[in-house]
Amino acid sequence: MLTDAEIVAAMRRAERKSRPLGTDVSYLDYEMRDIRASPGHVDVELIQRDGHSARLLIALPSTGEPQYWLYFLPDTAEEWVEQLLLWLDEQVFTSGLMDERVRVERNGASYVQSAPYGWRLTDPAEHARLAEAAGPDGWYG
């Protein structure tokens, strides 16, 4: 089993690769900043090229919480982070940092919320439809 510390270290390496926006060093449409590790979770700020931003609380394997972005069990922390980055990229690309996503305010920061299908939508009917389609463990569960 991968340790939280291994994953946090791999995320920090990926964070450095995602900076600065607008250069050929970055292959993402967003930048990860301000990675905060706490027992069982990583709290990260995501900033899209157009300036939209949000924070996301990501459960690490030690919590036993669903990890909707995993489509295969990773052997290394780098594989875990690569799958997370693909999921983040898809969520950001589909307007995930805009008003269509549910937000929760904590300590002056705005957090998007994970759901089995991605980041929770504000439209209740669409949320229910996608949650049912993805099932309780997400698309890859």
Short mmCIF file of N, CA and C in Angstrom, two decimals:
data_model
loop_
_atom_site.label_atom_id
_atom_site.label_comp_id
_atom_site.label_asym_id
_atom_site.label_seq_id
_atom_site.Cartn_x
_atom_site.Cartn_y
_atom_site.Cartn_z
N MET A 1 0.85 -1.19 0.00
CA MET A 1 0.00 0.00 0.00
C MET A 1 0.89 1.24 0.00
N LEU A 2 0.49 2.20 -0.80
CA LEU A 2 1.22 3.45 -0.85
C LEU A 2 1.01 4.24 0.43
N THR A 3 2.03 4.93 0.87
CA THR A 3 1.89 5.74 2.07
C THR A 3 1.46 7.15 1.68
N ASP A 4 0.82 7.81 2.63
CA ASP A 4 0.42 9.20 2.41
C ASP A 4 1.64 10.07 2.13
N ALA A 5 2.73 9.84 2.84
CA ALA A 5 3.95 10.64 2.67
C ALA A 5 4.51 10.50 1.25
N GLU A 6 4.48 9.28 0.69
CA GLU A 6 4.95 9.07 -0.68
C GLU A 6 4.10 9.86 -1.68
N ILE A 7 2.80 9.84 -1.46
CA ILE A 7 1.89 10.55 -2.37
C ILE A 7 2.06 12.05 -2.25
N VAL A 8 2.18 12.55 -1.03
CA VAL A 8 2.38 14.00 -0.84
C VAL A 8 3.68 14.44 -1.51
N ALA A 9 4.74 13.66 -1.36
CA ALA A 9 6.01 14.00 -2.01
C ALA A 9 5.86 14.02 -3.53
N ALA A 10 5.15 13.04 -4.09
CA ALA A 10 4.92 13.00 -5.54
C ALA A 10 4.07 14.19 -5.99
N MET A 11 3.09 14.59 -5.18
CA MET A 11 2.26 15.76 -5.52
C MET A 11 3.10 17.02 -5.51
N ARG A 12 4.01 17.15 -4.57
CA ARG A 12 4.88 18.33 -4.52
C ARG A 12 5.78 18.39 -5.77
N ARG A 13 6.26 17.25 -6.21
CA ARG A 13 7.06 17.22 -7.44
C ARG A 13 6.20 17.64 -8.65
N ALA A 14 4.96 17.15 -8.70
CA ALA A 14 4.05 17.51 -9.78
C ALA A 14 3.70 19.00 -9.71
N GLU A 15 3.57 19.53 -8.50
CA GLU A 15 3.27 20.96 -8.34
C GLU A 15 4.38 21.80 -8.97
N ARG A 16 5.61 21.44 -8.74
CA ARG A 16 6.73 22.19 -9.32
C ARG A 16 6.70 22.13 -10.84
N LYS A 17 6.30 20.98 -11.39
CA LYS A 17 6.23 20.83 -12.84
C LYS A 17 5.10 21.66 -13.45
N SER A 18 4.05 21.96 -12.69
CA SER A 18 2.89 22.67 -13.22
C SER A 18 3.11 24.18 -13.25
N ARG A 19 4.25 24.66 -12.78
CA ARG A 19 4.51 26.09 -12.73
C ARG A 19 5.57 26.47 -13.73
N PRO A 20 5.62 27.65 -14.20
CA PRO A 20 4.55 28.64 -14.19
C PRO A 20 3.60 28.44 -15.37
N LEU A 21 2.39 28.97 -15.24
CA LEU A 21 1.42 28.87 -16.32
C LEU A 21 1.93 29.61 -17.55
N GLY A 22 1.53 29.14 -18.71
CA GLY A 22 1.87 29.83 -19.94
C GLY A 22 3.26 29.52 -20.48
N THR A 23 3.98 28.62 -19.85
CA THR A 23 5.28 28.25 -20.38
C THR A 23 5.21 26.82 -20.89
N ASP A 24 6.19 26.43 -21.68
CA ASP A 24 6.17 25.08 -22.22
C ASP A 24 6.54 24.03 -21.18
N VAL A 25 6.84 24.46 -19.95
CA VAL A 25 7.09 23.52 -18.86
C VAL A 25 5.77 22.90 -18.41
N SER A 26 4.68 23.65 -18.53
CA SER A 26 3.38 23.20 -18.06
C SER A 26 2.62 22.49 -19.17
N TYR A 27 2.09 21.31 -18.86
CA TYR A 27 1.24 20.60 -19.81
C TYR A 27 -0.21 20.65 -19.35
N LEU A 28 -0.50 21.42 -18.32
CA LEU A 28 -1.84 21.49 -17.75
C LEU A 28 -2.49 22.84 -18.06
N ASP A 29 -3.83 22.88 -18.00
CA ASP A 29 -4.57 24.13 -18.15
C ASP A 29 -4.71 24.86 -16.82
N TYR A 30 -4.08 24.35 -15.81
CA TYR A 30 -4.19 24.94 -14.49
C TYR A 30 -2.87 24.75 -13.76
N GLU A 31 -2.80 25.42 -12.64
CA GLU A 31 -1.62 25.32 -11.79
C GLU A 31 -2.05 24.84 -10.41
N MET A 32 -1.28 23.95 -9.83
CA MET A 32 -1.50 23.54 -8.45
C MET A 32 -0.61 24.41 -7.57
N ARG A 33 -1.20 24.92 -6.51
CA ARG A 33 -0.43 25.74 -5.57
C ARG A 33 -0.80 25.37 -4.15
N ASP A 34 0.04 25.75 -3.27
CA ASP A 34 -0.25 25.71 -1.84
C ASP A 34 -0.76 24.34 -1.39
N ILE A 35 0.04 23.32 -1.61
CA ILE A 35 -0.32 21.97 -1.17
C ILE A 35 -0.13 21.88 0.33
N ARG A 36 -1.21 21.54 1.02
CA ARG A 36 -1.18 21.41 2.48
C ARG A 36 -1.52 19.97 2.85
N ALA A 37 -0.60 19.32 3.49
CA ALA A 37 -0.83 17.93 3.91
C ALA A 37 -1.31 17.91 5.35
N SER A 38 -2.29 17.07 5.61
CA SER A 38 -2.76 16.82 6.97
C SER A 38 -3.00 15.31 7.05
N PRO A 39 -3.15 14.77 8.23
CA PRO A 39 -3.34 13.31 8.31
C PRO A 39 -4.50 12.84 7.42
N GLY A 40 -4.17 12.02 6.41
CA GLY A 40 -5.18 11.43 5.56
C GLY A 40 -5.66 12.27 4.39
N HIS A 41 -5.22 13.52 4.29
CA HIS A 41 -5.73 14.39 3.23
C HIS A 41 -4.64 15.32 2.69
N VAL A 42 -4.88 15.78 1.48
CA VAL A 42 -4.08 16.84 0.89
C VAL A 42 -5.07 17.92 0.46
N ASP A 43 -4.79 19.13 0.84
CA ASP A 43 -5.60 20.30 0.51
C ASP A 43 -4.79 21.10 -0.51
N VAL A 44 -5.34 21.31 -1.70
CA VAL A 44 -4.59 21.96 -2.77
C VAL A 44 -5.41 23.07 -3.41
N GLU A 45 -4.74 24.14 -3.80
CA GLU A 45 -5.38 25.22 -4.55
C GLU A 45 -5.13 24.97 -6.03
N LEU A 46 -6.18 25.11 -6.84
CA LEU A 46 -6.11 24.96 -8.29
C LEU A 46 -6.47 26.30 -8.92
N ILE A 47 -5.64 26.75 -9.85
CA ILE A 47 -5.89 28.02 -10.52
C ILE A 47 -5.84 27.78 -12.02
N GLN A 48 -6.97 28.07 -12.69
CA GLN A 48 -7.06 27.88 -14.12
C GLN A 48 -6.39 29.05 -14.84
N ARG A 49 -5.98 28.83 -16.08
CA ARG A 49 -5.32 29.88 -16.85
C ARG A 49 -6.13 31.16 -16.91
N ASP A 50 -7.47 31.03 -16.93
CA ASP A 50 -8.31 32.23 -17.02
C ASP A 50 -8.50 32.92 -15.67
N GLY A 51 -7.89 32.40 -14.62
CA GLY A 51 -7.94 33.05 -13.32
C GLY A 51 -8.93 32.44 -12.34
N HIS A 52 -9.87 31.60 -12.80
CA HIS A 52 -10.79 30.95 -11.87
C HIS A 52 -9.98 30.03 -10.95
N SER A 53 -10.42 29.94 -9.70
CA SER A 53 -9.69 29.09 -8.77
C SER A 53 -10.63 28.45 -7.76
N ALA A 54 -10.10 27.45 -7.10
CA ALA A 54 -10.82 26.76 -6.03
C ALA A 54 -9.80 25.91 -5.28
N ARG A 55 -10.18 25.49 -4.12
CA ARG A 55 -9.39 24.53 -3.36
C ARG A 55 -10.12 23.20 -3.42
N LEU A 56 -9.36 22.12 -3.21
CA LEU A 56 -9.93 20.78 -3.21
C LEU A 56 -9.27 19.99 -2.10
N LEU A 57 -10.07 19.32 -1.30
CA LEU A 57 -9.57 18.43 -0.26
C LEU A 57 -9.58 17.02 -0.84
N ILE A 58 -8.40 16.40 -0.92
CA ILE A 58 -8.22 15.10 -1.57
C ILE A 58 -7.92 14.05 -0.51
N ALA A 59 -8.73 13.00 -0.47
CA ALA A 59 -8.51 11.90 0.49
C ALA A 59 -7.35 11.04 0.03
N LEU A 60 -6.49 10.70 0.96
CA LEU A 60 -5.37 9.81 0.68
C LEU A 60 -5.76 8.37 1.02
N PRO A 61 -5.02 7.38 0.54
CA PRO A 61 -5.40 5.98 0.75
C PRO A 61 -5.62 5.59 2.21
N SER A 62 -4.90 6.18 3.12
CA SER A 62 -5.02 5.79 4.53
C SER A 62 -6.41 6.03 5.10
N THR A 63 -7.20 6.89 4.48
CA THR A 63 -8.53 7.19 5.00
C THR A 63 -9.55 6.11 4.67
N GLY A 64 -9.29 5.35 3.61
CA GLY A 64 -10.28 4.38 3.16
C GLY A 64 -11.43 5.02 2.40
N GLU A 65 -11.40 6.35 2.21
CA GLU A 65 -12.43 7.06 1.46
C GLU A 65 -12.30 6.75 -0.03
N PRO A 66 -13.42 6.84 -0.76
CA PRO A 66 -13.35 6.59 -2.21
C PRO A 66 -12.37 7.55 -2.89
N GLN A 67 -11.66 7.02 -3.85
CA GLN A 67 -10.73 7.81 -4.66
C GLN A 67 -11.19 7.67 -6.11
N TYR A 68 -12.16 8.52 -6.46
CA TYR A 68 -12.89 8.40 -7.72
C TYR A 68 -12.01 8.51 -8.96
N TRP A 69 -10.83 9.08 -8.83
CA TRP A 69 -9.94 9.29 -9.98
C TRP A 69 -9.14 8.05 -10.35
N LEU A 70 -9.09 7.06 -9.48
CA LEU A 70 -8.28 5.88 -9.77
C LEU A 70 -9.01 4.94 -10.73
N TYR A 71 -8.38 4.66 -11.87
CA TYR A 71 -8.96 3.71 -12.81
C TYR A 71 -8.18 2.41 -12.83
N PHE A 72 -7.06 2.34 -12.12
CA PHE A 72 -6.37 1.09 -11.82
C PHE A 72 -5.60 1.30 -10.53
N LEU A 73 -5.31 0.22 -9.82
CA LEU A 73 -4.57 0.34 -8.57
C LEU A 73 -3.11 0.66 -8.89
N PRO A 74 -2.64 1.81 -8.44
CA PRO A 74 -1.28 2.22 -8.77
C PRO A 74 -0.24 1.45 -7.95
N ASP A 75 0.91 1.22 -8.58
CA ASP A 75 2.03 0.57 -7.91
C ASP A 75 2.94 1.60 -7.24
N THR A 76 2.92 2.83 -7.75
CA THR A 76 3.81 3.87 -7.23
C THR A 76 3.01 5.14 -6.93
N ALA A 77 3.60 5.99 -6.13
CA ALA A 77 2.97 7.28 -5.82
C ALA A 77 2.84 8.13 -7.09
N GLU A 78 3.81 8.00 -7.99
CA GLU A 78 3.75 8.76 -9.24
C GLU A 78 2.55 8.33 -10.08
N GLU A 79 2.25 7.03 -10.13
CA GLU A 79 1.07 6.55 -10.86
C GLU A 79 -0.22 7.08 -10.21
N TRP A 80 -0.27 7.11 -8.89
CA TRP A 80 -1.43 7.63 -8.17
C TRP A 80 -1.63 9.09 -8.55
N VAL A 81 -0.56 9.87 -8.51
CA VAL A 81 -0.65 11.30 -8.82
C VAL A 81 -0.98 11.52 -10.29
N GLU A 82 -0.42 10.71 -11.19
CA GLU A 82 -0.75 10.84 -12.62
C GLU A 82 -2.24 10.66 -12.86
N GLN A 83 -2.84 9.68 -12.19
CA GLN A 83 -4.29 9.46 -12.33
C GLN A 83 -5.06 10.64 -11.75
N LEU A 84 -4.60 11.15 -10.62
CA LEU A 84 -5.24 12.33 -10.03
C LEU A 84 -5.16 13.51 -10.98
N LEU A 85 -4.00 13.73 -11.59
CA LEU A 85 -3.82 14.86 -12.50
C LEU A 85 -4.73 14.74 -13.72
N LEU A 86 -4.91 13.53 -14.25
CA LEU A 86 -5.85 13.34 -15.36
C LEU A 86 -7.26 13.73 -14.96
N TRP A 87 -7.66 13.31 -13.77
CA TRP A 87 -9.00 13.63 -13.25
C TRP A 87 -9.13 15.13 -13.03
N LEU A 88 -8.13 15.75 -12.42
CA LEU A 88 -8.16 17.20 -12.20
C LEU A 88 -8.25 17.94 -13.52
N ASP A 89 -7.44 17.52 -14.49
CA ASP A 89 -7.44 18.17 -15.79
C ASP A 89 -8.82 18.10 -16.43
N GLU A 90 -9.46 16.93 -16.36
CA GLU A 90 -10.80 16.77 -16.92
C GLU A 90 -11.81 17.67 -16.20
N GLN A 91 -11.71 17.72 -14.89
CA GLN A 91 -12.66 18.52 -14.12
C GLN A 91 -12.47 20.01 -14.39
N VAL A 92 -11.23 20.48 -14.45
CA VAL A 92 -10.96 21.89 -14.74
C VAL A 92 -11.43 22.21 -16.16
N PHE A 93 -11.12 21.33 -17.12
CA PHE A 93 -11.47 21.55 -18.52
C PHE A 93 -12.98 21.65 -18.72
N THR A 94 -13.77 20.94 -17.92
CA THR A 94 -15.23 20.97 -18.05
C THR A 94 -15.85 22.01 -17.12
N SER A 95 -15.22 23.17 -17.03
CA SER A 95 -15.71 24.31 -16.25
C SER A 95 -15.79 24.02 -14.75
N GLY A 96 -14.94 23.16 -14.28
CA GLY A 96 -14.98 22.75 -12.89
C GLY A 96 -14.63 23.83 -11.88
N LEU A 97 -14.03 24.91 -12.31
CA LEU A 97 -13.70 26.00 -11.38
C LEU A 97 -14.66 27.17 -11.53
N MET A 98 -15.75 26.96 -12.23
CA MET A 98 -16.71 28.03 -12.45
C MET A 98 -17.95 27.81 -11.59
N ASP A 99 -18.98 28.59 -11.85
CA ASP A 99 -20.17 28.62 -11.01
C ASP A 99 -21.04 27.37 -11.05
N GLU A 100 -20.82 26.48 -12.01
CA GLU A 100 -21.67 25.28 -12.14
C GLU A 100 -21.34 24.23 -11.09
N ARG A 101 -20.35 24.45 -10.27
CA ARG A 101 -19.92 23.47 -9.27
C ARG A 101 -20.27 23.94 -7.87
N VAL A 102 -20.68 22.96 -7.05
CA VAL A 102 -21.00 23.25 -5.65
C VAL A 102 -19.72 23.69 -4.94
N ARG A 103 -19.84 24.72 -4.15
CA ARG A 103 -18.71 25.23 -3.37
C ARG A 103 -19.08 25.27 -1.89
N VAL A 104 -18.07 25.04 -1.07
CA VAL A 104 -18.22 25.19 0.38
C VAL A 104 -17.13 26.16 0.82
N GLU A 105 -17.51 27.14 1.60
CA GLU A 105 -16.54 28.11 2.10
C GLU A 105 -16.01 27.65 3.45
N ARG A 106 -14.67 27.60 3.57
CA ARG A 106 -14.01 27.25 4.83
C ARG A 106 -12.85 28.19 5.05
N ASN A 107 -12.86 28.88 6.17
CA ASN A 107 -11.75 29.77 6.52
C ASN A 107 -11.39 30.73 5.39
N GLY A 108 -12.41 31.27 4.74
CA GLY A 108 -12.21 32.24 3.67
C GLY A 108 -11.80 31.66 2.33
N ALA A 109 -11.75 30.34 2.21
CA ALA A 109 -11.39 29.69 0.95
C ALA A 109 -12.60 28.95 0.40
N SER A 110 -12.69 28.88 -0.92
CA SER A 110 -13.79 28.23 -1.61
C SER A 110 -13.34 26.86 -2.11
N TYR A 111 -14.04 25.81 -1.68
CA TYR A 111 -13.70 24.43 -2.02
C TYR A 111 -14.75 23.83 -2.94
N VAL A 112 -14.30 23.18 -4.03
CA VAL A 112 -15.20 22.36 -4.83
C VAL A 112 -15.36 21.03 -4.10
N GLN A 113 -16.44 20.33 -4.38
CA GLN A 113 -16.77 19.09 -3.68
C GLN A 113 -16.73 17.90 -4.62
N SER A 114 -16.07 16.84 -4.20
CA SER A 114 -16.00 15.62 -5.00
C SER A 114 -17.32 14.87 -4.96
N ALA A 115 -17.62 14.22 -6.06
CA ALA A 115 -18.79 13.34 -6.18
C ALA A 115 -18.33 12.14 -7.02
N PRO A 116 -19.08 11.05 -7.03
CA PRO A 116 -18.65 9.88 -7.79
C PRO A 116 -18.37 10.16 -9.27
N TYR A 117 -19.00 11.18 -9.82
CA TYR A 117 -18.83 11.49 -11.24
C TYR A 117 -17.80 12.58 -11.51
N GLY A 118 -17.28 13.22 -10.48
CA GLY A 118 -16.34 14.33 -10.66
C GLY A 118 -16.52 15.35 -9.55
N TRP A 119 -16.64 16.62 -9.92
CA TRP A 119 -16.92 17.65 -8.92
C TRP A 119 -18.40 17.95 -8.95
N ARG A 120 -19.00 17.98 -7.79
CA ARG A 120 -20.46 18.08 -7.67
C ARG A 120 -21.01 19.29 -8.40
N LEU A 121 -22.06 19.03 -9.18
CA LEU A 121 -22.74 20.09 -9.93
C LEU A 121 -23.79 20.77 -9.07
N THR A 122 -24.06 22.05 -9.36
CA THR A 122 -25.08 22.80 -8.63
C THR A 122 -26.49 22.43 -9.08
N ASP A 123 -26.65 21.94 -10.31
CA ASP A 123 -27.96 21.54 -10.83
C ASP A 123 -28.36 20.21 -10.19
N PRO A 124 -29.40 20.21 -9.32
CA PRO A 124 -29.77 18.99 -8.60
C PRO A 124 -30.16 17.82 -9.51
N ALA A 125 -30.87 18.10 -10.59
CA ALA A 125 -31.29 17.02 -11.49
C ALA A 125 -30.08 16.40 -12.20
N GLU A 126 -29.17 17.23 -12.66
CA GLU A 126 -27.98 16.71 -13.34
C GLU A 126 -27.08 15.98 -12.35
N HIS A 127 -26.99 16.49 -11.12
CA HIS A 127 -26.22 15.80 -10.09
C HIS A 127 -26.79 14.40 -9.85
N ALA A 128 -28.10 14.31 -9.69
CA ALA A 128 -28.74 13.01 -9.44
C ALA A 128 -28.53 12.06 -10.61
N ARG A 129 -28.66 12.56 -11.83
CA ARG A 129 -28.49 11.72 -13.02
C ARG A 129 -27.07 11.16 -13.10
N LEU A 130 -26.08 12.04 -12.92
CA LEU A 130 -24.68 11.60 -13.02
C LEU A 130 -24.28 10.71 -11.85
N ALA A 131 -24.77 11.02 -10.65
CA ALA A 131 -24.45 10.20 -9.49
C ALA A 131 -24.99 8.78 -9.67
N GLU A 132 -26.19 8.67 -10.22
CA GLU A 132 -26.77 7.34 -10.46
C GLU A 132 -25.97 6.61 -11.54
N ALA A 133 -25.61 7.33 -12.60
CA ALA A 133 -24.86 6.70 -13.69
C ALA A 133 -23.48 6.24 -13.25
N ALA A 134 -22.81 7.02 -12.42
CA ALA A 134 -21.46 6.67 -11.96
C ALA A 134 -21.47 5.63 -10.86
N GLY A 135 -22.56 5.57 -10.12
CA GLY A 135 -22.63 4.63 -8.99
C GLY A 135 -21.87 5.16 -7.79
N PRO A 136 -21.96 4.49 -6.66
CA PRO A 136 -21.37 5.00 -5.41
C PRO A 136 -19.85 5.02 -5.41
N ASP A 137 -19.22 4.21 -6.25
CA ASP A 137 -17.75 4.15 -6.28
C ASP A 137 -17.15 4.90 -7.45
N GLY A 138 -17.96 5.61 -8.22
CA GLY A 138 -17.44 6.37 -9.36
C GLY A 138 -17.35 5.56 -10.62
N TRP A 139 -16.91 6.20 -11.70
CA TRP A 139 -16.85 5.58 -13.01
C TRP A 139 -15.98 4.35 -13.05
N TYR A 140 -14.92 4.34 -12.26
CA TYR A 140 -13.97 3.24 -12.32
C TYR A 140 -14.19 2.20 -11.22
N GLY A 141 -15.15 2.45 -10.31
CA GLY A 141 -15.40 1.55 -9.20
C GLY A 141 -15.91 0.22 -9.67
#
